[in-house]
């Protein structure tokens, strides 16, 4: 008899729970990949909304090729677009207008994130996430409709960005909570380092999709990603399992006593080992009991202090490490999102490339981000030092940014290598804090097993980071007219400030691993 193929042996060797974990990991990866896929088009389309012209009636004002364009006729019939782009972004203040688009989205995202975590705790995550994805797809497509319906009102685009920023906040707390529910802490850094590559994969796919349409029909650069995230919202509604308990609490076929049986199992799982034995002795061997006995047991467990209610905002802030990592993420995300929203335009201006090639080249930054996120997760698992791992990468990132700004104009070869290195060092700490660190803090021992706290803790950390994400592109838009070197100085200063907020935690980590020093660290559970 022939041996079973290796793939089939793997298939039959996995348990039911392992298959569910794999499904949740894959689905949440695809869901948040679609979120970033729908955010990326604006960064690619910027180069088309304002094109640097080479017409004889343009007047050059600055050394970095910013122009004032004299009045021109329509680029083609039916579309009110000048030779320098799409009104109102075809004027000499285009950087400020494009920065306003970024800021409106990111500011709404930052504000909404604080609310989203607390709302997500109190609603079924599957419904919450599905509705958010469908709404995000709708608003993304609306931005693209501005091309097809010849809309040139700045307020229209800003309102859409604000609404899209609000509904996109449903994504991150939901997917991190699902992953935290299904996966233990043993290899959380590695698992989430690999899983967090959805950010970079989404950025890459979004760049490629938007780049394909940008020169011919930039409205499709938004319409297609909008359809993708809407489709994934339907998939989420149909297949996402929020918590292992949702599977284990499904009713069995037996009509009598099945509800009591499952309620007993659920009670035993949330009780300490000594209490489990006491409950079993009290319940006796028979699986069927009057309903009022079960009600009494539920009441006893609730007063035992396991804390299953939703945590307050101030309560989450009191968790050791939440404030420090939140402030660190503010500056780390400022750097990452400045690259996310301005890198293609920077490559176009400094490298003198066309919009599509610059968009394709910018994906290398996200490739580096995938590598950096995985390396940060593995190293932090092995060393058991989350803050120290982030701090080391931040120390290396600042001089790397300066070197990148110096070689960007020397050709594509130098740019390719530096984009990979910068992507790894910039996105490594960002990825680690928003995934493994958030999950660690959301399941901190001080919460006493409160399963509802993870969503709020994740929202606080990522919401604070989103404040930096809103400031970074805004500052880049204000500083870039005075030279791109000013933008890079701002990014290096931000990395230094991010490191500053981690110094206390780094010191505690290093001290806690010396001999004769008591563990655990203040913000980590062992």
XYZ file of C-alpha atoms in Angstrom, residues 42-228:
187
model
C -4.324 58.113 -2.627
C -0.535 57.944 -2.267
C -0.163 56.743 -5.862
C -2.795 59.016 -7.379
C -1.168 62.121 -5.861
C 1.303 62.152 -8.728
C -1.585 62.221 -11.187
C -3.710 64.742 -9.319
C -0.762 67.103 -9.739
C 1.611 66.383 -12.612
C 4.837 68.289 -13.202
C 4.382 69.704 -16.689
C 6.884 70.450 -19.329
C 4.800 72.888 -21.312
C 6.278 76.134 -22.668
C 3.881 78.384 -20.753
C 4.784 77.146 -17.263
C 6.877 79.225 -14.901
C 9.386 77.477 -12.655
C 9.494 78.906 -9.157
C 11.692 76.609 -7.083
C 14.640 74.314 -7.529
C 12.511 71.287 -6.663
C 10.248 71.864 -9.679
C 7.146 73.412 -8.203
C 5.230 75.315 -10.862
C 2.539 77.876 -11.356
C 0.651 76.982 -14.510
C -0.954 79.495 -16.768
C -4.544 78.740 -17.785
C -4.928 75.812 -20.165
C -7.773 74.128 -21.924
C -9.157 70.769 -20.877
C -6.818 67.823 -21.185
C -9.482 65.900 -22.977
C -13.150 66.432 -23.623
C -15.477 65.648 -20.758
C -12.841 66.022 -18.041
C -11.951 69.337 -16.473
C -8.254 68.513 -15.992
C -5.399 70.866 -16.785
C -2.043 69.763 -18.121
C -0.802 69.842 -14.549
C -3.414 67.527 -13.078
C -6.892 67.486 -11.651
C -8.429 70.654 -10.269
C -8.174 71.858 -7.560
C -4.860 70.002 -7.098
C -3.269 71.501 -10.226
C -2.284 74.760 -8.523
C 1.015 75.746 -6.968
C -0.310 75.003 -3.448
C -0.963 71.370 -4.368
C 1.220 70.011 -1.551
C -0.887 71.745 1.062
C -4.106 70.487 -0.555
C -2.840 66.913 -0.785
C -1.642 67.184 2.791
C -5.145 68.268 3.797
C -6.528 65.050 2.281
C -4.077 62.980 4.305
C -4.681 64.928 7.476
C -8.469 64.739 7.237
C -8.330 60.939 6.915
C -5.725 60.374 9.599
C -7.179 62.844 12.099
C -10.581 61.178 11.817
C -8.867 57.796 12.128
C -7.042 58.850 15.300
C -10.180 60.225 16.964
C -12.335 57.307 15.895
C -9.834 54.724 17.121
C -10.344 55.667 20.770
C -14.084 55.160 20.399
C -13.861 52.114 18.185
C -12.148 49.913 20.764
C -14.756 50.586 23.430
C -17.609 50.076 20.956
C -16.032 46.875 19.676
C -15.956 45.439 23.212
C -19.699 45.825 23.526
C -20.744 44.511 20.091
C -20.176 41.203 18.309
C -16.852 41.681 16.501
C -18.045 39.862 13.385
C -20.887 42.343 12.844
C -18.753 45.321 13.838
C -15.918 44.399 11.455
C -18.194 43.421 8.565
C -20.105 46.704 8.676
C -16.875 48.679 8.865
C -15.424 46.942 5.812
C -18.561 47.453 3.741
C -18.709 51.136 4.699
C -15.004 51.575 3.934
C -15.475 50.045 0.500
C -18.353 52.414 -0.164
C -16.382 55.563 0.753
C -13.278 54.407 -1.128
C -15.355 53.943 -4.256
C -16.964 57.364 -3.745
C -13.539 58.996 -3.985
C -13.048 57.312 -7.365
C -16.462 58.462 -8.540
C -15.048 61.988 -8.409
C -13.191 61.122 -11.611
C -16.162 59.635 -13.433
C -18.566 62.419 -12.446
C -16.037 65.219 -13.011
C -16.080 66.496 -9.406
C -13.557 69.237 -8.590
C -14.803 70.386 -5.191
C -12.138 69.998 -2.489
C -14.804 69.668 0.218
C -16.189 66.558 -1.480
C -12.870 64.733 -1.243
C -12.148 65.899 2.314
C -15.580 64.791 3.592
C -15.069 61.362 2.031
C -11.625 61.081 3.634
C -13.051 61.972 7.050
C -15.858 59.416 6.823
C -13.522 56.744 5.486
C -11.077 57.416 8.308
C -13.822 56.905 10.884
C -15.093 53.584 9.506
C -11.574 52.222 8.982
C -11.065 52.283 12.751
C -13.252 49.193 13.010
C -10.483 47.061 11.563
C -7.479 47.019 13.845
C -9.061 46.477 17.297
C -11.248 43.733 15.838
C -8.567 41.673 14.120
C -6.059 41.980 16.998
C -8.735 40.933 19.477
C -9.555 37.866 17.382
C -5.893 36.873 17.160
C -5.391 37.461 20.875
C -8.408 35.250 21.606
C -7.130 32.351 19.533
C -3.371 32.357 20.097
C -1.404 32.001 23.310
C 1.580 34.025 24.344
C 4.375 31.495 23.804
C 5.331 32.508 20.250
C 3.137 35.554 19.956
C 5.965 37.741 18.598
C 6.751 35.312 15.758
C 3.122 34.588 14.893
C 2.130 38.229 14.919
C 5.333 39.279 13.157
C 4.412 37.043 10.229
C 0.719 37.912 10.480
C 1.432 41.647 10.601
C 2.916 41.476 7.111
C -0.691 42.042 6.000
C 0.066 45.763 6.338
C 2.897 45.633 3.834
C 1.176 43.116 1.553
C -1.885 45.366 1.442
C 0.271 48.390 0.671
C 2.050 46.514 -2.115
C -1.179 45.260 -3.700
C -2.777 48.678 -3.331
C 0.207 50.301 -5.035
C 0.164 47.830 -7.913
C -3.606 48.107 -8.458
C -3.595 51.886 -8.255
C -0.473 52.104 -10.407
C -2.073 50.026 -13.142
C -4.947 52.497 -13.557
C -3.408 55.773 -12.420
C -2.293 57.161 -15.774
C -5.320 56.099 -17.804
C -8.277 56.260 -15.380
C -7.370 57.102 -11.791
C -10.964 56.637 -10.666
C -10.490 52.869 -11.088
C -7.540 53.092 -8.676
C -10.141 53.655 -5.950
C -13.082 51.732 -7.336
C -11.304 48.361 -7.534
C -9.897 48.467 -3.951
C -13.336 49.553 -2.750
C -14.885 46.459 -4.297
C -12.158 44.249 -2.817
